[in-house]
Amino acid sequence: MPTIADSDMKILKVLSLLIDYPTNELFEGETLAMSKDIVSKSPLISPEVRTQIVALIDELIEMGSLEAQAQYDGLFERGRSLSLWLFEHVHGESRDRGQAMVDLMGQYEEAGFVIDQKELPDYLPMYLEFLAYQAAVTGDEIKIRMDIADVSHIIALLAARLKDRDSLYEGCFNALLQIAGKPLDAVKALEEQVQQEQRDDTFEALDQEWEEEVVDFLGAQQEERCPSSTQNLAKGIAIDRNVMPPKQVDAPVHWVDFDKPKSVKQP
């Protein structure tokens, strides 16, 4: 049976590991070194973006687990603007998010993808691991690219916010955009919008957030609602066309090595 390691889409597994919380296990053995090697050789992302991700990996190695965890907490776990739960950027605290997650969980179960931890199904690192798994099982890389493209408006917004905060994690999201065939101009187009946003990771903003009522999303699925016809992640996300720039450009299917000019490599 094919494995994730047999597919070019194994880069999605690496991105899943890097975007996820940097546990102590990430720093043990050769995990980061192997991740760096896969990124450096990936034909799916440009040399520029490869360099960005390698810089992130080098920074993580230099910092070590404790400092990396502290940095991660301050970046992704304060406020909601950099939330890695995809549906939160669309549904917020509304109960529609609960049904969308139930539908996505159904996709996981139908594909035989078993979640062995307590995590919501719209968690981006988990979704990327699922797509890497699907690429290995089905071999349909075009479908995987389309699935990422369905949420590229959220990915571009996260990339723009990370860029505004001078975070090397931006490279991971740039990579996802390129894998989806989206131009990095999508990030640049959001820079002005992001600069005008009010930060939600300040102490004042966090205090206000704690005062708001907590909603039980998973419990919401038990309430009566209209049946959903969701077939993929995009069905749970109302794409905001104003987030993505109107101009789209073709992106190469594969990227050449560092020392060669960019061109399209025929499959």
Coordinates of C-alpha atoms in Angstrom, one line a residue:
M1 CA 0.0 0.0 0.0
P2 CA 1.4 3.5 -0.9
T3 CA 2.6 5.6 2.0
I4 CA 2.8 9.4 2.5
A5 CA 6.6 9.1 1.9
D6 CA 6.0 7.9 -1.7
S7 CA 4.2 11.0 -2.8
D8 CA 5.4 14.6 -3.5
M9 CA 2.5 15.6 -1.3
K10 CA 4.6 14.5 1.7
I11 CA 5.5 18.2 2.0
L12 CA 1.9 18.6 3.4
K13 CA 2.9 16.3 6.3
V14 CA 6.0 18.4 6.9
L15 CA 3.9 21.6 6.9
S16 CA 1.4 19.9 9.3
L17 CA 4.2 19.2 11.7
L18 CA 5.7 22.7 11.5
I19 CA 2.4 24.6 11.8
D20 CA 1.3 22.4 14.7
Y21 CA 2.4 23.1 18.3
P22 CA 6.1 22.3 18.6
T23 CA 6.0 19.4 21.1
N24 CA 9.2 18.0 22.7
E25 CA 9.0 15.1 20.3
L26 CA 9.5 17.4 17.3
F27 CA 13.0 18.1 18.6
E28 CA 13.9 14.5 19.2
G29 CA 15.8 12.3 16.7
E30 CA 16.0 13.4 13.1
T31 CA 12.5 14.8 12.6
L32 CA 13.5 18.4 11.9
A33 CA 16.5 17.4 9.8
M34 CA 14.3 15.1 7.7
S35 CA 11.7 17.9 7.4
K36 CA 14.4 20.3 6.2
D37 CA 15.6 17.8 3.6
I38 CA 12.0 17.2 2.3
V39 CA 11.4 21.0 2.0
S40 CA 14.7 21.6 0.3
K41 CA 13.9 19.0 -2.4
S42 CA 10.2 19.6 -2.8
P43 CA 9.3 20.3 -6.5
L44 CA 5.9 21.8 -5.4
I45 CA 7.2 25.1 -4.0
S46 CA 9.5 27.8 -5.3
P47 CA 13.2 28.2 -4.2
E48 CA 12.2 31.4 -2.4
V49 CA 9.6 29.7 -0.3
R50 CA 11.8 26.7 0.4
T51 CA 14.4 29.2 1.8
Q52 CA 11.7 30.7 4.0
I53 CA 10.7 27.3 5.5
V54 CA 14.3 26.2 5.9
A55 CA 14.9 29.4 7.9
L56 CA 12.0 28.6 10.1
I57 CA 13.3 25.1 10.8
D58 CA 16.8 26.4 11.5
E59 CA 15.3 28.9 14.0
L60 CA 13.4 26.2 15.7
I61 CA 16.5 24.0 16.0
E62 CA 18.5 27.0 17.4
M63 CA 15.8 27.9 19.9
G64 CA 15.0 24.4 21.2
S65 CA 11.6 23.1 22.4
L66 CA 11.0 25.5 25.4
E67 CA 11.7 28.7 23.6
A68 CA 9.9 27.5 20.4
Q69 CA 6.8 26.6 22.5
A70 CA 6.8 30.1 24.1
Q71 CA 7.1 31.8 20.8
Y72 CA 4.3 29.6 19.4
D73 CA 2.0 30.4 22.3
G74 CA 2.5 34.1 21.9
L75 CA 1.8 33.9 18.2
F76 CA -1.0 31.4 17.5
E77 CA -2.7 31.0 20.9
R78 CA -3.4 34.6 21.8
G79 CA -6.5 36.0 20.1
R80 CA -8.3 34.6 17.1
S81 CA -6.7 36.4 14.2
L82 CA -4.1 33.6 13.8
S83 CA -6.4 30.8 14.8
L84 CA -5.6 27.5 13.0
W85 CA -9.2 26.3 13.2
L86 CA -10.4 27.1 9.7
F87 CA -14.1 27.3 10.4
E88 CA -13.5 29.9 13.1
H89 CA -12.5 32.5 10.5
V90 CA -15.9 32.0 8.8
H91 CA -18.4 31.0 11.3
G92 CA -16.8 32.5 14.4
E93 CA -18.8 31.4 17.5
S94 CA -22.0 30.7 15.5
R95 CA -23.6 27.3 15.8
D96 CA -23.2 26.8 12.0
R97 CA -19.6 25.9 12.8
G98 CA -20.8 22.8 14.7
Q99 CA -22.6 21.3 11.7
A100 CA -19.7 22.1 9.4
M101 CA -17.3 20.2 11.7
V102 CA -19.7 17.2 11.8
D103 CA -19.7 17.1 8.0
L104 CA -15.9 17.3 7.8
M105 CA -15.6 14.6 10.4
G106 CA -17.8 12.5 8.1
Q107 CA -15.3 12.9 5.3
Y108 CA -12.5 11.7 7.6
E109 CA -14.4 8.6 8.6
E110 CA -15.5 7.8 5.0
A111 CA -11.8 7.9 4.0
G112 CA -10.7 5.7 6.8
F113 CA -8.7 8.5 8.5
V114 CA -8.7 7.9 12.2
I115 CA -8.2 10.8 14.6
D116 CA -6.5 9.4 17.7
Q117 CA -6.5 12.7 19.7
K118 CA -9.1 15.1 21.1
E119 CA -9.0 17.8 18.4
L120 CA -11.6 19.6 16.3
P121 CA -11.6 18.4 12.6
D122 CA -11.1 21.8 11.2
Y123 CA -7.7 22.2 12.8
L124 CA -5.4 23.1 9.9
P125 CA -2.4 20.8 10.8
M126 CA -4.8 17.9 11.1
Y127 CA -6.5 18.7 7.8
L128 CA -3.1 18.9 6.0
E129 CA -2.2 15.5 7.4
F130 CA -5.5 14.1 6.1
L131 CA -4.7 15.6 2.6
A132 CA -1.2 14.0 2.7
Y133 CA -2.9 10.7 3.6
Q134 CA -5.4 11.1 0.8
A135 CA -2.7 11.9 -1.8
A136 CA -0.9 8.7 -0.9
V137 CA -4.1 6.5 -1.0
T138 CA -5.8 7.9 -4.1
G139 CA -2.8 9.3 -6.0
D140 CA -5.1 12.2 -7.1
E141 CA -2.8 15.2 -6.4
I142 CA -5.0 17.5 -8.5
K143 CA -7.9 16.9 -6.1
I144 CA -5.6 17.6 -3.2
R145 CA -4.5 20.9 -4.7
M146 CA -8.1 21.9 -5.3
D147 CA -9.0 21.1 -1.7
I148 CA -6.3 23.5 -0.5
A149 CA -7.4 26.1 -3.1
D150 CA -10.9 26.0 -1.6
V151 CA -9.5 27.5 1.7
S152 CA -6.7 29.6 0.1
H153 CA -8.5 32.8 1.0
I154 CA -8.0 31.9 4.7
I155 CA -4.5 30.7 4.1
A156 CA -3.6 34.0 2.4
L157 CA -5.0 36.0 5.2
L158 CA -3.1 34.1 7.8
A159 CA 0.1 34.5 5.7
A160 CA -0.5 38.3 5.5
R161 CA -1.0 38.5 9.3
L162 CA 2.2 36.5 9.9
K163 CA 4.1 38.6 7.5
D164 CA 2.9 41.7 9.4
R165 CA 4.3 40.2 12.6
D166 CA 7.6 39.4 10.9
S167 CA 7.1 35.7 11.6
L168 CA 9.0 33.0 9.7
Y169 CA 5.9 30.8 9.9
E170 CA 4.7 32.8 6.9
G171 CA 6.7 30.6 4.7
C172 CA 4.5 27.5 5.5
F173 CA 1.4 29.4 4.4
N174 CA 3.1 30.7 1.3
A175 CA 4.0 27.1 0.5
L176 CA 0.3 26.0 0.8
L177 CA -0.7 28.8 -1.6
Q178 CA 1.8 27.7 -4.2
I179 CA 0.8 24.0 -3.9
A180 CA -2.8 25.2 -4.5
G181 CA -1.7 27.1 -7.6
K182 CA -2.4 30.5 -6.1
P183 CA -0.1 33.5 -6.6
L184 CA 1.7 35.0 -3.6
D185 CA 0.3 38.3 -4.8
A186 CA -2.7 37.2 -2.8
V187 CA -0.8 37.9 0.3
K188 CA 0.5 41.2 -0.8
A189 CA -3.0 42.3 -1.7
L190 CA -4.1 41.8 1.9
E191 CA -1.2 43.8 3.5
E192 CA -3.1 47.1 3.7
Q193 CA -6.2 45.4 5.2
V194 CA -4.1 43.6 7.8
Q195 CA -2.2 46.8 8.8
Q196 CA -5.5 48.4 9.6
E197 CA -6.8 45.6 11.7
Q198 CA -7.0 46.0 15.5
R199 CA -4.6 43.5 17.2
D200 CA -6.5 40.9 19.3
D201 CA -3.4 39.6 21.1
T202 CA -3.0 42.5 23.5
F203 CA -3.8 42.1 27.2
E204 CA -6.8 44.4 26.8
A205 CA -8.2 42.4 23.9
L206 CA -7.6 39.1 25.7
D207 CA -9.4 40.4 28.8
Q208 CA -12.4 41.4 26.8
E209 CA -12.4 38.0 25.0
W210 CA -12.6 36.1 28.3
E211 CA -15.7 38.0 29.2
E212 CA -17.7 36.7 26.2
E213 CA -19.9 33.7 26.5
V214 CA -18.4 30.3 25.6
V215 CA -20.3 28.3 23.0
D216 CA -20.2 24.5 22.9
F217 CA -19.8 23.8 19.2
L218 CA -19.9 20.0 19.4
G219 CA -23.0 20.2 21.5
A220 CA -24.7 22.3 18.8
Q221 CA -24.8 19.3 16.4
Q222 CA -27.5 17.8 18.6
E223 CA -29.9 20.6 18.0
E224 CA -32.4 20.5 15.2
R225 CA -31.1 22.0 12.0
C226 CA -31.5 21.7 8.3
P227 CA -29.5 18.8 6.8
S228 CA -26.3 19.7 5.2
S229 CA -25.1 18.6 1.7
T230 CA -21.5 19.3 2.5
Q231 CA -19.1 17.1 0.5
N232 CA -15.8 18.8 1.2
L233 CA -14.2 21.4 3.4
A234 CA -15.1 24.2 1.1
K235 CA -18.8 23.5 1.6
G236 CA -18.4 24.5 5.2
I237 CA -16.7 27.8 4.3
A238 CA -18.5 30.6 2.6
I239 CA -15.6 32.0 0.5
D240 CA -15.3 35.7 0.7
R241 CA -14.3 36.8 -2.8
N242 CA -13.2 40.2 -1.5
V243 CA -10.4 38.5 0.5
M244 CA -8.6 37.2 -2.6
P245 CA -7.4 39.6 -5.3
P246 CA -9.4 39.5 -8.5
K247 CA -6.4 38.8 -10.7
Q248 CA -5.2 35.2 -10.8
V249 CA -2.1 34.0 -12.5
D250 CA -1.0 30.6 -13.5
A251 CA 1.4 28.9 -11.2
P252 CA 3.9 26.2 -12.3
V253 CA 3.1 22.6 -11.4
H254 CA 6.6 22.0 -10.3
W255 CA 9.5 24.3 -9.3
V256 CA 13.0 23.7 -10.5
D257 CA 16.1 23.5 -8.3
F258 CA 17.8 26.5 -6.7
D259 CA 20.4 27.0 -9.4
K260 CA 18.1 26.8 -12.4
P261 CA 15.6 29.3 -13.8
K262 CA 12.0 28.8 -13.1
S263 CA 10.0 26.8 -15.6
V264 CA 7.2 24.4 -15.8
K265 CA 8.3 20.7 -15.6
Q266 CA 6.1 18.4 -17.5
P267 CA 4.7 15.5 -15.4

